Amino acid sequence: MKRVRGSTVLLWSLLAAAALFLFRLDYARRITTDVLDLIPVAERSPELALVRALANEQQARVALFALQEPDAARREAAAQAFTAALRASPAFAEVVRMGEAGGNDALSRQIFQQRLDLLLPGWLAARQTEYAAAARPEPWPAWLAETTAARLETFLARPEALAFQDLLPSDPLLLLPDLLVQAQGFLAARPAAGDQALVWARTTAAPLREEGQAPVFAAVGQALAAARGAAPGATLRWSAISRFAVESRRRITQEMSWLNLVSLGAVLGVAAVCLRRAHKALHLAAVVACAMLGAWTFTTLAFERVHVLVFVVGALLGGVAIDYGFYLYLQPPQPPDEPYRAKVRRLAKPLLASALTTVIGFSLLLLSELPLLRQLGVFVSAGLLCALAGAVLWFDQLKVTFIETRPFARARWTGGGPAARSVARGLLVAGGLVALLGPWRLHWRDDIRELEISAPELRAEAVELRALFGETGSRTVYLTRGTTSAGARTALGHFLAWHATAFPGRGAASLGLVVPTPADWAALPERQQALAGFETEFRAALERHGFEAAGFEPFFAAWRTWRQTPSPAYDEAVRALTGALRGPAALLLATTPGACWFATIADHPPGAEPPAATATVSSSQLEHLNGLFSRYRASALQLSALGLGLVGASVFALYGWRRGPRIFALPCGSCLFAFGLLGLAGQTLNLFHLLGAFLGVCLSHNYAIFSAENAARGDEPPPSIRLSALTTAASFGVLAASRIPVVAALGTTVTLIVCAALVAVELEPLARSGRRPT
Amino acid sequence: MTLRPRLLLALLLAPLAGRAGLFDPENRIELPALRAQWDGLLGRMAATDWVRTPFTEKRYFSVRRMPVVLKGDLIVSRQHGLSLHYDSAAITGWSYVIVDSAGLLLRDDQGRELTPPGDPRAAGPQRLLLNVLQLDLPQLAEAFEFRATGTADAWQLGLLPRTADARRAATSVTLAGAGVNLQRIVLERTAAQRVEIEIGTAALGRAADPAELQARFRRPGGEARP
């Protein structure tokens, strides 16, 4: 009976365990497509906390619908049927037909009811400032009464007075007219929708979760069918984050499949073309399979939720992992009867040096704040270690552990005359110039939206719909945050002061203005005390200014009640306001303890960002999070520099001060050349270019090590370097064609570095051909 | 009751009786009949573009003893809408009130603008005033019932709202004129809340020059500019 070898048992046991683990994995729960999962849960950045809150709260659940039907009567019937069907669906928590009494009417009603609690503190503070500035001799209540009556008289001549005439008996202080003029931003007129009925809705579940997607789509389908029952020709356009999420997941999944398949195909194709017996390239596929199995297994073991982008970028692993197959399989036995294990021992130093330097480098990514980088660090490190172990074990199962490359794959330029030497040197000098000068022209910018594949049709439809609902590019939305309502309101005051300076003459409206500042609120009891006698004075002043004081009885009744009733707590008053908000108005502020914010709509296109002290960010900053990613990029740069230092130190430790610098110069030079080329091309770089550079440096490092090993023996660079570089370039070249911008960035950078390193390795012997070999 | 108090009461009720007369059900007239009877007159009025006239506006509020009286001039254009210019900008706060298909826009002498909040299609009394001044009968017929009395030399046209939107702007509208001259408009919400507009002699057909267009009407692509 044939004895089963330990390496065979070990190899197949590990493969079976990994396959079983991955087979039983709950992919729907463990693999995420939510871009916010790429960013730490405990992220310190307040703008990201805001984005997280917006993504998970009501704001992200909004769906906008435009139902088109030219005939007005049929349109009305269709809109009613559509709205009724959506309201009947449990997938929707709230449905508002735009133009119906609702939204703004409810907001105005609520503010009216709370006008004395919410608006009077600020109004009194403003009047008291005027009183102090005027330095009038009359007592405060008398002055206030006279001034208020005079303001009211003037107001009656204003065009807007006619719209408020029913309100005046209840609001002679003009609290609401003043507010509504200030608030024209968030209550702004909407363009007429023409032959379209507009419906605003909020889904019950968050849009990035399954229950916020399929049931919503089904309900919309049923509602459209109901609308078409009334108007067969009605068409629907709608926009919701869930649509983007589903489309993004579909595109990323599709991208992952084709990138992995094409990348693997390209790698094996290059190997098959270069090997003397093409079918033997399948042994290299086994190494790649070991790497992939190991990478998937360890990454999903290490992280509860893994972003799908890790697996998309993971397509690169094929091109890297196959290197160990090349280094083992393409190295001839020396002497010819050298046993496989002796060959492994002989190659252990360069193999371990190249693997461990890369692993050390990528392991440093585990220190990154970004979950994506940590997951990539585990994926690549585990994948490479598994590739090395898999290669060692796999080839141990073969009888013939060496395969020759085809002649062209190991062909060398032999006409090394002075001309060839000059050309080689010229090319190296040109490359050096690019590496020295180009990087100075680099620009960096990150955009979280580049982590996804854009869906231009959906985006265009969303822009059109938002315009119908009143959102235009000529406005900027700011969000001012605080841990409490009072904190957010104080910050809003600072922001509005900054805005008035930064954008003079430009309006900024916020529902937060309805909420009194904590300072005015705190001063209210004292100011209330000082108003004794105001009612009498005010009645007299009204009569003097031609009014019927008795006509203001609704106001005086409310005034007396307000003076006799203890004021509510600040938070209670704010909660009463927010609790009554419905529809779009409910999205203009949030008073959840720990995450309060107010939206401000400013009448100008996006411009300067507010300073950090205002605790305010613009929605455009929230869309791309460039500021936040800049910090991550700086952090990743520090880690990369540290990793590079460690890689360099390990090379210096292994190869000494004479060969170490030469080995280390190749990856560093190639990296600078790639950045130089990108800089000269005017390319804007992001975090993933940096990540790609780090990976490229680690890979080209391997070429330097194996090239140096051969140079030490007086040999030319081994063909495995050429094959390794070509397969890596093939797999990363595939990534460079990805529709996900960051994946393309990573692929382009690595391809450039690897190709530059290969060219340098090929040119170096030519350039040195006139010299005495060292 | 003696004769004098009766006479006094009759005199006091006379305006109401007049109004009630116009809005009596027997004076109701449908659009086709109105067109048949009045088309010569209304057609000539409606066909006139670029009407310019001084006006006196009296605003009656329920809480005020006397009306607020404002004077100014207005321009009505079929294409550009209505532009009201008040003589007393310091009091009204705005030099121009512009009402057109995009809604209501207020503008001061420095060019600062304000779009008052609310739905532009329901810009209230001003919007109604535009429709009335343009004598867009089909448009008015969608929201109002018509009443008519008088002759071509001294006529009254009454509008009673059919829809809630129209009722929010006015509970009745009275137009009075002589020949092609519209002389008086009354937008009434209650007996104590109404706007009376006395219209002077109109100049017809003189279009606004570019500077006037720029100052008095909405600018192309115009969103409100603070």
CSV table of C-alpha atoms in Angstrom, one decimal, chain A residues 447-595:
chain,number,residue,atom,x,y,z
A,447,ASP,CA,-14.2,61.4,-3.1
A,448,ILE,CA,-16.2,58.7,-1.4
A,449,ARG,CA,-18.4,58.4,-4.5
A,450,GLU,CA,-15.4,57.0,-6.4
A,451,LEU,CA,-15.8,53.8,-4.3
A,452,GLU,CA,-18.9,53.0,-6.3
A,453,ILE,CA,-19.8,52.6,-9.9
A,454,SER,CA,-21.7,55.6,-11.0
A,455,ALA,CA,-25.2,55.0,-12.5
A,456,PRO,CA,-25.5,58.1,-14.8
A,457,GLU,CA,-29.1,57.4,-15.8
A,458,LEU,CA,-30.3,57.1,-12.3
A,459,ARG,CA,-28.3,60.1,-11.2
A,460,ALA,CA,-29.7,62.2,-14.1
A,461,GLU,CA,-33.2,61.2,-13.2
A,462,ALA,CA,-32.5,62.0,-9.6
A,463,VAL,CA,-31.3,65.5,-10.5
A,464,GLU,CA,-34.4,66.2,-12.6
A,465,LEU,CA,-36.7,65.0,-9.8
A,466,ARG,CA,-34.9,67.0,-7.2
A,467,ALA,CA,-35.2,70.1,-9.4
A,468,LEU,CA,-39.0,69.4,-9.6
A,469,PHE,CA,-39.1,69.3,-5.8
A,470,GLY,CA,-37.3,72.6,-5.5
A,471,GLU,CA,-33.6,71.6,-5.1
A,472,THR,CA,-31.3,73.6,-7.3
A,473,GLY,CA,-27.6,73.9,-7.8
A,474,SER,CA,-27.8,77.6,-7.0
A,475,ARG,CA,-28.3,76.8,-3.3
A,476,THR,CA,-26.0,75.3,-0.7
A,477,VAL,CA,-27.3,73.2,2.2
A,478,TYR,CA,-25.3,73.3,5.4
A,479,LEU,CA,-25.8,71.1,8.4
A,480,THR,CA,-24.9,72.4,11.9
A,481,ARG,CA,-24.6,69.8,14.6
A,482,GLY,CA,-24.4,69.5,18.3
A,483,THR,CA,-24.8,66.9,21.0
A,484,THR,CA,-27.9,68.7,22.3
A,485,SER,CA,-30.5,70.9,20.7
A,486,ALA,CA,-29.0,73.8,22.7
A,487,GLY,CA,-25.5,73.0,21.5
A,488,ALA,CA,-26.6,72.8,17.9
A,489,ARG,CA,-28.6,76.1,18.2
A,490,THR,CA,-25.5,77.9,19.7
A,491,ALA,CA,-23.4,76.5,16.8
A,492,LEU,CA,-26.0,77.7,14.4
A,493,GLY,CA,-25.7,81.2,15.7
A,494,HIS,CA,-21.9,81.0,15.1
A,495,PHE,CA,-22.4,79.6,11.7
A,496,LEU,CA,-24.9,82.3,10.6
A,497,ALA,CA,-22.5,85.0,11.9
A,498,TRP,CA,-19.7,83.4,9.8
A,499,HIS,CA,-22.0,83.1,6.8
A,500,ALA,CA,-23.0,86.7,6.9
A,501,THR,CA,-19.3,87.6,6.7
A,502,ALA,CA,-18.2,85.0,4.2
A,503,PHE,CA,-21.2,85.5,1.9
A,504,PRO,CA,-22.4,89.1,2.5
A,505,GLY,CA,-25.8,89.9,1.2
A,506,ARG,CA,-26.7,86.3,0.6
A,507,GLY,CA,-29.6,84.8,2.4
A,508,ALA,CA,-29.4,81.8,4.7
A,509,ALA,CA,-32.6,80.3,6.1
A,510,SER,CA,-32.9,77.6,8.8
A,511,LEU,CA,-35.7,76.1,10.7
A,512,GLY,CA,-33.2,76.3,13.6
A,513,LEU,CA,-34.1,80.0,13.7
A,514,VAL,CA,-37.5,78.9,15.1
A,515,VAL,CA,-35.6,77.5,18.1
A,516,PRO,CA,-34.5,80.2,20.7
A,517,THR,CA,-30.8,80.4,21.5
A,518,PRO,CA,-29.9,79.0,24.9
A,519,ALA,CA,-28.8,82.5,26.0
A,520,ASP,CA,-32.2,84.1,25.1
A,521,TRP,CA,-34.0,81.2,26.7
A,522,ALA,CA,-32.0,81.5,29.9
A,523,ALA,CA,-32.7,85.3,30.0
A,524,LEU,CA,-36.5,84.8,29.4
A,525,PRO,CA,-37.7,84.6,33.1
A,526,GLU,CA,-36.1,87.9,33.9
A,527,ARG,CA,-37.4,89.6,30.7
A,528,GLN,CA,-40.8,88.1,31.4
A,529,GLN,CA,-40.8,89.8,34.8
A,530,ALA,CA,-40.0,93.1,33.2
A,531,LEU,CA,-43.0,92.9,31.0
A,532,ALA,CA,-45.6,93.7,33.8
A,533,GLY,CA,-47.8,96.4,32.4
A,534,PHE,CA,-47.0,95.7,28.8
A,535,GLU,CA,-50.6,94.6,27.9
A,536,THR,CA,-52.1,97.9,29.1
A,537,GLU,CA,-49.4,100.0,27.4
A,538,PHE,CA,-49.8,98.0,24.2
A,539,ARG,CA,-53.6,98.4,24.1
A,540,ALA,CA,-53.1,102.2,24.4
A,541,ALA,CA,-50.4,102.3,21.8
A,542,LEU,CA,-52.5,100.3,19.4
A,543,GLU,CA,-55.4,102.8,19.8
A,544,ARG,CA,-52.9,105.7,19.2
A,545,HIS,CA,-51.8,104.1,15.9
A,546,GLY,CA,-55.3,103.7,14.6
A,547,PHE,CA,-56.0,100.1,15.6
A,548,GLU,CA,-59.0,98.6,17.3
A,549,ALA,CA,-57.3,97.2,20.4
A,550,ALA,CA,-60.2,94.9,21.0
A,551,GLY,CA,-59.5,93.3,17.7
A,552,PHE,CA,-56.4,91.8,19.1
A,553,GLU,CA,-58.1,89.9,21.9
A,554,PRO,CA,-56.8,86.5,20.5
A,555,PHE,CA,-53.3,87.8,21.1
A,556,PHE,CA,-54.0,89.2,24.6
A,557,ALA,CA,-55.6,85.9,25.7
A,558,ALA,CA,-52.6,84.0,24.5
A,559,TRP,CA,-50.3,86.5,26.1
A,560,ARG,CA,-52.0,86.2,29.5
A,561,THR,CA,-51.8,82.4,29.3
A,562,TRP,CA,-48.2,82.5,28.4
A,563,ARG,CA,-47.4,84.8,31.4
A,564,GLN,CA,-49.3,82.7,33.8
A,565,THR,CA,-48.0,79.3,32.6
A,566,PRO,CA,-44.5,78.1,33.6
A,567,SER,CA,-42.2,77.8,30.6
A,568,PRO,CA,-41.5,74.3,29.4
A,569,ALA,CA,-38.0,72.9,29.5
A,570,TYR,CA,-35.9,73.9,26.5
A,571,ASP,CA,-35.6,70.4,25.1
A,572,GLU,CA,-39.3,69.8,25.7
A,573,ALA,CA,-40.2,72.9,23.7
A,574,VAL,CA,-37.9,71.9,20.9
A,575,ARG,CA,-39.3,68.3,20.9
A,576,ALA,CA,-42.8,69.6,20.7
A,577,LEU,CA,-41.9,71.4,17.5
A,578,THR,CA,-40.0,68.5,15.9
A,579,GLY,CA,-42.6,65.9,17.0
A,580,ALA,CA,-45.2,67.7,15.0
A,581,LEU,CA,-43.2,68.0,11.8
A,582,ARG,CA,-44.4,65.9,8.9
A,583,GLY,CA,-43.2,65.3,5.4
A,584,PRO,CA,-40.2,67.1,3.9
A,585,ALA,CA,-40.2,69.7,6.8
A,586,ALA,CA,-39.3,66.9,9.2
A,587,LEU,CA,-36.0,66.4,7.5
A,588,LEU,CA,-34.8,70.0,8.2
A,589,LEU,CA,-33.6,69.2,11.7
A,590,ALA,CA,-32.9,66.4,14.1
A,591,THR,CA,-33.1,66.5,17.9
A,592,THR,CA,-32.0,63.0,18.7
A,593,PRO,CA,-29.9,63.3,21.9
A,594,GLY,CA,-26.3,63.0,21.0
A,595,ALA,CA,-26.9,63.8,17.3
